[in-house]
Short mmCIF file of C-alpha atoms and ligand atoms in Angstrom, two decimals:
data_model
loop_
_atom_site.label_atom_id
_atom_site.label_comp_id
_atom_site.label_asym_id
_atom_site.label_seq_id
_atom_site.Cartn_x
_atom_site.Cartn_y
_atom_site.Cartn_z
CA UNK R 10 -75.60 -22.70 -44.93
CA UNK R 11 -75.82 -22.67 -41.32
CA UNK R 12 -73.62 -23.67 -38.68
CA UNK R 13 -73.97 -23.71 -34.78
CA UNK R 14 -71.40 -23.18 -32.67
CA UNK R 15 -72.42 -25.03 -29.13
CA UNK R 16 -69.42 -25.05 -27.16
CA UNK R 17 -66.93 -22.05 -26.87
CA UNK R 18 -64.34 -22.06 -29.66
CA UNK R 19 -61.75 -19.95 -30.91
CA UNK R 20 -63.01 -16.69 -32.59
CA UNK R 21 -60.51 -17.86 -35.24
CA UNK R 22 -62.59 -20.40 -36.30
CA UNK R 23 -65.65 -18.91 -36.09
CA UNK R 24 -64.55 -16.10 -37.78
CA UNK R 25 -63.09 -18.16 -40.86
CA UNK R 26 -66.38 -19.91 -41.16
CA UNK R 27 -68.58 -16.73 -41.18
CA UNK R 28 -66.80 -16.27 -44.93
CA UNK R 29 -68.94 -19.43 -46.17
CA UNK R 30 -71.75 -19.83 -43.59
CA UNK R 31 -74.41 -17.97 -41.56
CA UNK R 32 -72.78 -18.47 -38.12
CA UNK R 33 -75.18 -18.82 -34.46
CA UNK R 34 -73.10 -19.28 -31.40
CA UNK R 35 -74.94 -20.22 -28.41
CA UNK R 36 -72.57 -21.74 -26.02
CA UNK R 37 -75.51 -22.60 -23.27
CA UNK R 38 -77.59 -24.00 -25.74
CA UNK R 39 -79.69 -26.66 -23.04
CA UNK R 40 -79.88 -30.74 -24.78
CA UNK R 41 -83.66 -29.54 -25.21
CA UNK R 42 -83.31 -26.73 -27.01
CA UNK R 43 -80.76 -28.39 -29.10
CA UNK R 44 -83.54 -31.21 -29.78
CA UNK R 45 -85.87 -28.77 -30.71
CA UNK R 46 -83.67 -26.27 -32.82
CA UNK R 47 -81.12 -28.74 -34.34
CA UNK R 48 -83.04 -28.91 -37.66
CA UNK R 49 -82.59 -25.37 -38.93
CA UNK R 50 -78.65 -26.09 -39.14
CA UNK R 51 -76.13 -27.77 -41.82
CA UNK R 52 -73.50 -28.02 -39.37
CA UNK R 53 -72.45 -27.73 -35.90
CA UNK R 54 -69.41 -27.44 -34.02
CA UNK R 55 -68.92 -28.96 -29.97
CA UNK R 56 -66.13 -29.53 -27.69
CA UNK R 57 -67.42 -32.02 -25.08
CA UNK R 58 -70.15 -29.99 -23.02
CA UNK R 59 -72.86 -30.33 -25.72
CA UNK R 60 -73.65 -34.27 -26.45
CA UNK R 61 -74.59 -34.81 -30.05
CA UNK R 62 -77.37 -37.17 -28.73
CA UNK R 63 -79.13 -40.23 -31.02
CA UNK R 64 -82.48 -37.52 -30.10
CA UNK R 65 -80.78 -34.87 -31.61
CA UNK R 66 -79.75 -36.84 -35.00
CA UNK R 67 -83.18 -37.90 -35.24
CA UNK R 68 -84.26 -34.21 -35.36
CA UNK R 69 -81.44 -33.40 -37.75
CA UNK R 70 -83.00 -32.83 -40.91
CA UNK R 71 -80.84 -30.49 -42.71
CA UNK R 72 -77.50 -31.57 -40.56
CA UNK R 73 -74.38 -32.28 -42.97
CA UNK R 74 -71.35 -32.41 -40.63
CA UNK R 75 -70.85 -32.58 -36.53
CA UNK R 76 -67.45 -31.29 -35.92
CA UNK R 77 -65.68 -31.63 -32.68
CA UNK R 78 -62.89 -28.92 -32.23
CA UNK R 79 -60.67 -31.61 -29.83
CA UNK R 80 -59.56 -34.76 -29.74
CA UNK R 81 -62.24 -37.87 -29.08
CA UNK R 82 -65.89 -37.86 -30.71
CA UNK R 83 -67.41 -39.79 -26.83
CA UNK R 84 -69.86 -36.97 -26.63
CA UNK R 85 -70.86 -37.68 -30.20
CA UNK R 86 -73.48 -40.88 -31.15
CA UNK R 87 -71.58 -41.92 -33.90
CA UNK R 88 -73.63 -44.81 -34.99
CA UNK R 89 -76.91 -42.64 -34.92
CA UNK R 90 -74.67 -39.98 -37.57
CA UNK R 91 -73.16 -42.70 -39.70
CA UNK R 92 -77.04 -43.78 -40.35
CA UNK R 93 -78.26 -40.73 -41.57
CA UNK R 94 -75.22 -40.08 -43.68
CA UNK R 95 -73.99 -37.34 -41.31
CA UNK R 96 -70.20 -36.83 -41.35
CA UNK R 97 -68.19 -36.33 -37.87
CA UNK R 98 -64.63 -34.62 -37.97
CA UNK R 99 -62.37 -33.88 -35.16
CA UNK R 100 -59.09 -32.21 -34.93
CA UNK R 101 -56.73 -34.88 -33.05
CA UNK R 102 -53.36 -33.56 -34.54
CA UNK R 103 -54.45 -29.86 -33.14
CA UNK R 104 -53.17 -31.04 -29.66
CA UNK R 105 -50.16 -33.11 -30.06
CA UNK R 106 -47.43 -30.88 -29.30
CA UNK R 107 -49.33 -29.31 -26.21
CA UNK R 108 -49.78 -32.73 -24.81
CA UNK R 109 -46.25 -33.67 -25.54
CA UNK R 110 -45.05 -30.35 -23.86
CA UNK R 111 -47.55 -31.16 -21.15
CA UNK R 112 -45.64 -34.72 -20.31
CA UNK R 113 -42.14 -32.56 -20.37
CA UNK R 114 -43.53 -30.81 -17.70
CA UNK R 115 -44.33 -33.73 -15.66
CA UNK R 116 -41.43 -35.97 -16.70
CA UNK R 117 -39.20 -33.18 -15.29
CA UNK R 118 -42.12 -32.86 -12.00
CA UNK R 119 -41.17 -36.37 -11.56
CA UNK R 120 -37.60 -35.90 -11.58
CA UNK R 121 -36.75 -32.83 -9.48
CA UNK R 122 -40.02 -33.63 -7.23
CA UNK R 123 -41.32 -29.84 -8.13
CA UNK R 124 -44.88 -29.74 -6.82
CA UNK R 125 -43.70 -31.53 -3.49
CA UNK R 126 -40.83 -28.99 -3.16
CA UNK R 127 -43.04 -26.42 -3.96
CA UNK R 128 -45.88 -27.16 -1.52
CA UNK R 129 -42.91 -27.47 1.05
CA UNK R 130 -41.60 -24.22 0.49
CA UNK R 131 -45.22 -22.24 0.92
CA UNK R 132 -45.50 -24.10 4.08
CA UNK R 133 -42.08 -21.78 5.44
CA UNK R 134 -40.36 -24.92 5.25
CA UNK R 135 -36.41 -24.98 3.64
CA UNK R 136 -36.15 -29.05 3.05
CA UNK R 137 -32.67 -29.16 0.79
CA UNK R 138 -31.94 -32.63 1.35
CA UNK R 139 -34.88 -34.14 0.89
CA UNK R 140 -35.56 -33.20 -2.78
CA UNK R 141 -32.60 -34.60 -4.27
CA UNK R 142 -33.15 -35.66 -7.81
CA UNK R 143 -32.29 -37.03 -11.01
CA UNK R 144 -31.24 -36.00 -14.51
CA UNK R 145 -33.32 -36.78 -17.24
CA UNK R 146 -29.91 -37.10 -19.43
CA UNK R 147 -28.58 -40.71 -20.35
CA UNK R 148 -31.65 -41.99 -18.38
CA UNK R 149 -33.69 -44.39 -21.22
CA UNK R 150 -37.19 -43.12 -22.20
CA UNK R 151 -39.72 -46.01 -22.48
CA UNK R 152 -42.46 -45.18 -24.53
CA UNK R 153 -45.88 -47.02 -25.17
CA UNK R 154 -47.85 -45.84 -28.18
CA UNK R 155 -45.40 -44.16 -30.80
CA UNK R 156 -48.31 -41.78 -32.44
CA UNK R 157 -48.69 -38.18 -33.00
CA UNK R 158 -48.17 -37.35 -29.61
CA UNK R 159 -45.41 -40.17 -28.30
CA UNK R 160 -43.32 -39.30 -31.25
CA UNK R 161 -43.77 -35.90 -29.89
CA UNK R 162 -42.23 -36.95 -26.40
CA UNK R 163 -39.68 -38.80 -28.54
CA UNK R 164 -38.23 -35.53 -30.58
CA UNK R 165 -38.62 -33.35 -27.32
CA UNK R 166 -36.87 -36.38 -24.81
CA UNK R 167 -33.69 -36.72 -27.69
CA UNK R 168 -32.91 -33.02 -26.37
CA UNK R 169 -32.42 -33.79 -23.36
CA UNK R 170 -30.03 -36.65 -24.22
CA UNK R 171 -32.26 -39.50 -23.52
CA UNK R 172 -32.16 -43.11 -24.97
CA UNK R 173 -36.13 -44.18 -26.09
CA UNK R 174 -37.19 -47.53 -26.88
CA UNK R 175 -41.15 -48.26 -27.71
CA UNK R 176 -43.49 -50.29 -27.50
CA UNK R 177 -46.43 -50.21 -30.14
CA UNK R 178 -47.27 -53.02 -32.29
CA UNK R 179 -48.58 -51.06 -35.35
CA UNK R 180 -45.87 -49.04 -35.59
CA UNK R 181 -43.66 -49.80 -38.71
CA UNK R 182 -40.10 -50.91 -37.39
CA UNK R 183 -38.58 -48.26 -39.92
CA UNK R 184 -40.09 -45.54 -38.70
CA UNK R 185 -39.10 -46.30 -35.41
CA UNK R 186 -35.45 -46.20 -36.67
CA UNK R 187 -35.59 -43.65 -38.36
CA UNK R 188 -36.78 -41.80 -35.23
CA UNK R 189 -33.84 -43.15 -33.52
CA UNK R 190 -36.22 -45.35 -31.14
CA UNK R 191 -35.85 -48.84 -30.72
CA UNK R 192 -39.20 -51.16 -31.22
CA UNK R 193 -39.36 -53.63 -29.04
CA UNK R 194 -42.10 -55.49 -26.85
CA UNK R 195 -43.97 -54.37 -23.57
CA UNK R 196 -42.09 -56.38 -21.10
CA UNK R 197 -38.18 -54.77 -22.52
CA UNK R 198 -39.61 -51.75 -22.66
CA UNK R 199 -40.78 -52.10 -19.06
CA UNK R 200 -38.32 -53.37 -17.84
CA UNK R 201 -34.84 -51.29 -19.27
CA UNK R 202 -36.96 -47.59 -18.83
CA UNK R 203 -36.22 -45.16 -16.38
CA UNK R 204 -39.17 -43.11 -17.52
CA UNK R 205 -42.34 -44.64 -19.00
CA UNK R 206 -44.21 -42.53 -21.15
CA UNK R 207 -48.30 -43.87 -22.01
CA UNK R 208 -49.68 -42.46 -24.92
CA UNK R 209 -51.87 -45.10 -26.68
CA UNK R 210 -56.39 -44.68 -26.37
CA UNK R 211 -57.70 -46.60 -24.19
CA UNK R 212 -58.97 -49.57 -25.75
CA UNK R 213 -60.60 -53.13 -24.61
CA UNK R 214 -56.78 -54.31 -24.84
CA UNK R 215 -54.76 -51.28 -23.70
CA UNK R 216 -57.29 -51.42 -20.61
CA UNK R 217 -55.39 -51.83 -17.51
CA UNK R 218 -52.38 -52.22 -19.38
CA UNK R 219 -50.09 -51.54 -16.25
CA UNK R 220 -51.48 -53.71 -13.44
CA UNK R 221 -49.44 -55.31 -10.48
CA UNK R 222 -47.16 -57.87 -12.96
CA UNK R 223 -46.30 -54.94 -14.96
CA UNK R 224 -44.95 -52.76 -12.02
CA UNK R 225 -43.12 -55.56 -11.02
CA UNK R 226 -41.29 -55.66 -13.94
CA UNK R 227 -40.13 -51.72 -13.58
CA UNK R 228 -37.12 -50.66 -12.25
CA UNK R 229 -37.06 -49.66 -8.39
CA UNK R 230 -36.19 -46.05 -9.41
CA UNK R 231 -38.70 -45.80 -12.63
CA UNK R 232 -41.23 -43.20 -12.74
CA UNK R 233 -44.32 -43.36 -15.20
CA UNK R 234 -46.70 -40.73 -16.54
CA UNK R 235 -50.17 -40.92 -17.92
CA UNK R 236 -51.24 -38.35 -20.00
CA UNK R 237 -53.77 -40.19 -22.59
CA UNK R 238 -56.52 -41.65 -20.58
CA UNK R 239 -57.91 -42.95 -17.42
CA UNK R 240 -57.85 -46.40 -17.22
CA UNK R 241 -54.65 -47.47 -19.22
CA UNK R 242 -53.59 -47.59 -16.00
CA UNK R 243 -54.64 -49.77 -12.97
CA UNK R 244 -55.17 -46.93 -10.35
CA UNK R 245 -55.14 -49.34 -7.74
CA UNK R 246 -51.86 -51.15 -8.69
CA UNK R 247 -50.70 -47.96 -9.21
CA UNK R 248 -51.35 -46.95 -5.55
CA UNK R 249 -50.04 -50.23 -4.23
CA UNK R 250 -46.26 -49.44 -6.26
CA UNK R 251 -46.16 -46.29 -5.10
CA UNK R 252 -47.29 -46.86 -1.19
CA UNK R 253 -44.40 -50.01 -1.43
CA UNK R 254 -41.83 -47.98 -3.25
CA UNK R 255 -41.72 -50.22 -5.88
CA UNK R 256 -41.47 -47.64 -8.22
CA UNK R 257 -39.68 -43.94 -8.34
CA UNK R 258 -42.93 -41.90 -8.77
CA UNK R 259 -45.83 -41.11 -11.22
CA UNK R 260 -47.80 -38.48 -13.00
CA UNK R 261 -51.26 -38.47 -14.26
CA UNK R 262 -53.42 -35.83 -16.29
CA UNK R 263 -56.47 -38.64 -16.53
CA UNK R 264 -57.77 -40.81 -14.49
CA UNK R 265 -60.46 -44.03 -13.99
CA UNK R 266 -62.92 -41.70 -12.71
CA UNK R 267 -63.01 -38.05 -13.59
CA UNK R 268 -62.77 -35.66 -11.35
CA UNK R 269 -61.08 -38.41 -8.81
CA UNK R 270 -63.13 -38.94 -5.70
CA UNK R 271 -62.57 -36.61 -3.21
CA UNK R 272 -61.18 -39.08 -0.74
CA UNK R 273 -58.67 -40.64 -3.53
CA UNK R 274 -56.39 -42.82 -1.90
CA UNK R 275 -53.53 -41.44 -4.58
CA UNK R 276 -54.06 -38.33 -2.71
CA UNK R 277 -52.14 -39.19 0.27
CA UNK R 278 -48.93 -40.21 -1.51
CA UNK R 279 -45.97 -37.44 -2.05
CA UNK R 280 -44.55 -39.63 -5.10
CA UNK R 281 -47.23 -38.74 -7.34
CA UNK R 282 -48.14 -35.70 -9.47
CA UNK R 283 -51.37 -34.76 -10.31
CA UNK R 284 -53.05 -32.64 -12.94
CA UNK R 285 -56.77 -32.26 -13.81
CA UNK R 286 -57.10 -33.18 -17.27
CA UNK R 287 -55.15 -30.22 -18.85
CA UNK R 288 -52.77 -31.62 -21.06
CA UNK R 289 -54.21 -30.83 -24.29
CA UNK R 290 -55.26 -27.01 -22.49
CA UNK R 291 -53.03 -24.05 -24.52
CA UNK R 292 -54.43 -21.71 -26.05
CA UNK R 293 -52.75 -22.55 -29.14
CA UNK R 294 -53.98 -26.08 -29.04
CA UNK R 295 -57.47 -24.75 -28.72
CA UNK R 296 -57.30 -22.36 -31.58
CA UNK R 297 -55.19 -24.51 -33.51
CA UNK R 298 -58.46 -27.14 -33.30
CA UNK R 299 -60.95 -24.24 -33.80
CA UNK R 300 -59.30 -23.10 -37.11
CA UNK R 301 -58.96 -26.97 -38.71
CA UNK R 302 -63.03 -28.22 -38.17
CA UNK R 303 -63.70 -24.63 -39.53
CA UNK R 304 -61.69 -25.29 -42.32
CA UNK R 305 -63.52 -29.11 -42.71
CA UNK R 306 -66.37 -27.70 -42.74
CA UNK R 307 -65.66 -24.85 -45.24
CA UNK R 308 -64.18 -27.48 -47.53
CA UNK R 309 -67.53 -29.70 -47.45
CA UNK R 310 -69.30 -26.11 -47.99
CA UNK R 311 -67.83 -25.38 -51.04
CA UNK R 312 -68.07 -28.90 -52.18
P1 NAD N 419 -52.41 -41.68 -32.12
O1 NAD N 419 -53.55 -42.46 -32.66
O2 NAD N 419 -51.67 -40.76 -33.04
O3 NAD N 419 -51.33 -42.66 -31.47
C1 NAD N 419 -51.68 -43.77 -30.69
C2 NAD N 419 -50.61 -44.83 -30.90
O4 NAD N 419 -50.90 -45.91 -30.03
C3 NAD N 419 -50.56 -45.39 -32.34
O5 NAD N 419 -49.26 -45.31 -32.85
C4 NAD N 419 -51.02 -46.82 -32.17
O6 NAD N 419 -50.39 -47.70 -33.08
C5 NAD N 419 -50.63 -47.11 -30.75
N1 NAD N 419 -51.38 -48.20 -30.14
C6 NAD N 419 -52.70 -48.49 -30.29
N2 NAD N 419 -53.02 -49.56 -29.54
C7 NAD N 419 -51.88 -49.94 -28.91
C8 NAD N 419 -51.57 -50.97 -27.99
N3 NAD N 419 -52.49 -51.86 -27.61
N4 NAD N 419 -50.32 -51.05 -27.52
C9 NAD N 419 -49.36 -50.17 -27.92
N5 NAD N 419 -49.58 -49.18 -28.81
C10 NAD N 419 -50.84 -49.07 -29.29
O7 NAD N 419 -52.98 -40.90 -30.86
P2 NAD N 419 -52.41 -39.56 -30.20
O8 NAD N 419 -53.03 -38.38 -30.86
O9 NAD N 419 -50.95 -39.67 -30.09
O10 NAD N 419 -53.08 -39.67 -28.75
C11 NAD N 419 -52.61 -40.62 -27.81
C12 NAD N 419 -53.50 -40.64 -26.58
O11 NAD N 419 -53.50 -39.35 -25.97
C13 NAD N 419 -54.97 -40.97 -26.85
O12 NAD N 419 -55.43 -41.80 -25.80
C14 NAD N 419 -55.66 -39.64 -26.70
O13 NAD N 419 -57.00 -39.80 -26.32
C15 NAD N 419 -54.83 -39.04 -25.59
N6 NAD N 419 -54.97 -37.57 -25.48
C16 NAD N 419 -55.09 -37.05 -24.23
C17 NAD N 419 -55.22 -35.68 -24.07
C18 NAD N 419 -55.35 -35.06 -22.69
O14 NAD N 419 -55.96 -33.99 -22.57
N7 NAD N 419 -54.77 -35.63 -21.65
C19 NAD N 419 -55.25 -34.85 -25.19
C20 NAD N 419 -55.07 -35.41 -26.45
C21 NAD N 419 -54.93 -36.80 -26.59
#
């Protein structure tokens, strides 16, 4: 059996794999070699440089399994591999608790106003008053999407001795007890949390989820974090809360358009933390994803 490996992966993974399979990795593989070379493999492996293209599953004669080592197959033509009988795995549990950690980070951000006060301190600058901030303790948690990684926040957010309630309407109520989070609907969730939490994909009808009503309903003093994807959130609502104060702050890891346009109008605004798309980036989170498609694909080896 062979596999290609396209993008860079763990040498975890690719070391498991070499046990069951005759292993190529050629992480600048061009699309038109991969056209041209795809048939000589049973399976290959991608993160989200290489796109497994409807011109490359054509020329896929001997292909078994496309496995992305990560979470979302959007570089992957999944209609073109269902036809030809081609299975596609991912790995989306591998980066749940990095992402969860990730939103930690900027929860508290949001709360002590760290990147601002650091910025203002490399400029020689000794502002004490002005970065006064707020506990994260006995403050409610509202979360939207109660999955692997929002049940994540959840567990990390009850050490700190917060309250969560959730929104998520395919969430069984009795998990959500037993969690210790109260299920409720969008509107209570908006409007009793001091920190709101997104972690559902971004669907037709989780598209622009938050938009001007929905800021409106928020607390003065609540802050809000996006770490699942672009979108979920109206940027330009967003931008409008934050210019008017109707909101405490925000942080965002995704956004509509990715990277953000240089001249971003988010940019300008000190109530807002940004990161570039890293919440899912740890080094155990990448093995942890290299190590589980291996292991799919060792399992459909062996049959
Ligand atoms: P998951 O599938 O385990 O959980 C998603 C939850 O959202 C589910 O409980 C589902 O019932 C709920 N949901 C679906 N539609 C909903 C709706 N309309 N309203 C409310 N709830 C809804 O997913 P996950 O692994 O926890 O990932 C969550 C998000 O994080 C996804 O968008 C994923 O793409 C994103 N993500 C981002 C990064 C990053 O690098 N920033 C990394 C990993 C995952």
């Amino acid at each position: 059996m062979k596999v290609l490996v396209a993008d860079a992966i763990n040498e975890k993974g690719i070391e498991n794999l070499k046990e069951v399979a005759d292993v190529t990795v050629d992480t600048s593989i061009t699309p038109e070699d991969l056209v041209k070379t795809i048939k000589e493999y049973d399976g290959i492996i991608v993160r989200s440089r290489t796109k497994v293209t409807k011109e490359v599953i054509a020329n896929a004669d001997n292909l078994k399994i496309i496995a992305r080592a990560g979470v979302g197959v959007d570089n992957i033509d999944l209609d073109a591999a269902t036809e030809k009988g081609i299975m596609v795995v991912n790995s989306p549990e591998s980066t749940s608790i990095t992402v969860a950690e990730h939103t930690m980070g900027l929860l508290l951000s949001m709360a002590r106003k760290l990147s601002i006060a650091d910025k203002s301190v490399k400029e020689g600058k000794w502002e004490k008053k002005r970065f006064m901030g707020v506990e994260l303790r006995n403050k409610t948690l509202g979360v939207i999407g109660m999955g692997r990684i929002g049940s994540q926040v959840v567990n990390r957010c009850k050490a700190f001795e917060m309250d969560a309630v959730a929104y998520d309407p395919y969430l069984p109520e009795e998990v959500a007890t037993q969690m210790g989070v109260e299920l409720t609907d969008l509107e209570t969730v908006l409007k009793k949390a001091d920190f709101i939490t997104i972690h559902v994909p971004l669907t037709p009808e989780t598209k622009h989820l938050i938009s001007h009503d929905e800021f409106e309903l928020m607390k003065d003093s609540a802050f809000i974090t996006n770490c699942a994807r672009g979108g979920i959130i109206d940027e330009d609502a967003l931008y409008d809360a934050l210019k008017n104060e109707k909101i405490g702050g925000a942080a965002l890891d995704v956004y509509e358009e990715e990277p953000p346009a240089e001249d971003s109008k988010l940019f300008e605004l000190d109530n807002i933390v940004l990161t570039p798309h890293i919440a899912a980036s740890t080094q155990e989170a990448q093995r942890d994803a290299a190590i589980i498609v291996a292991d799919e694909i060792i399992e459909l080896f062996k049959g």
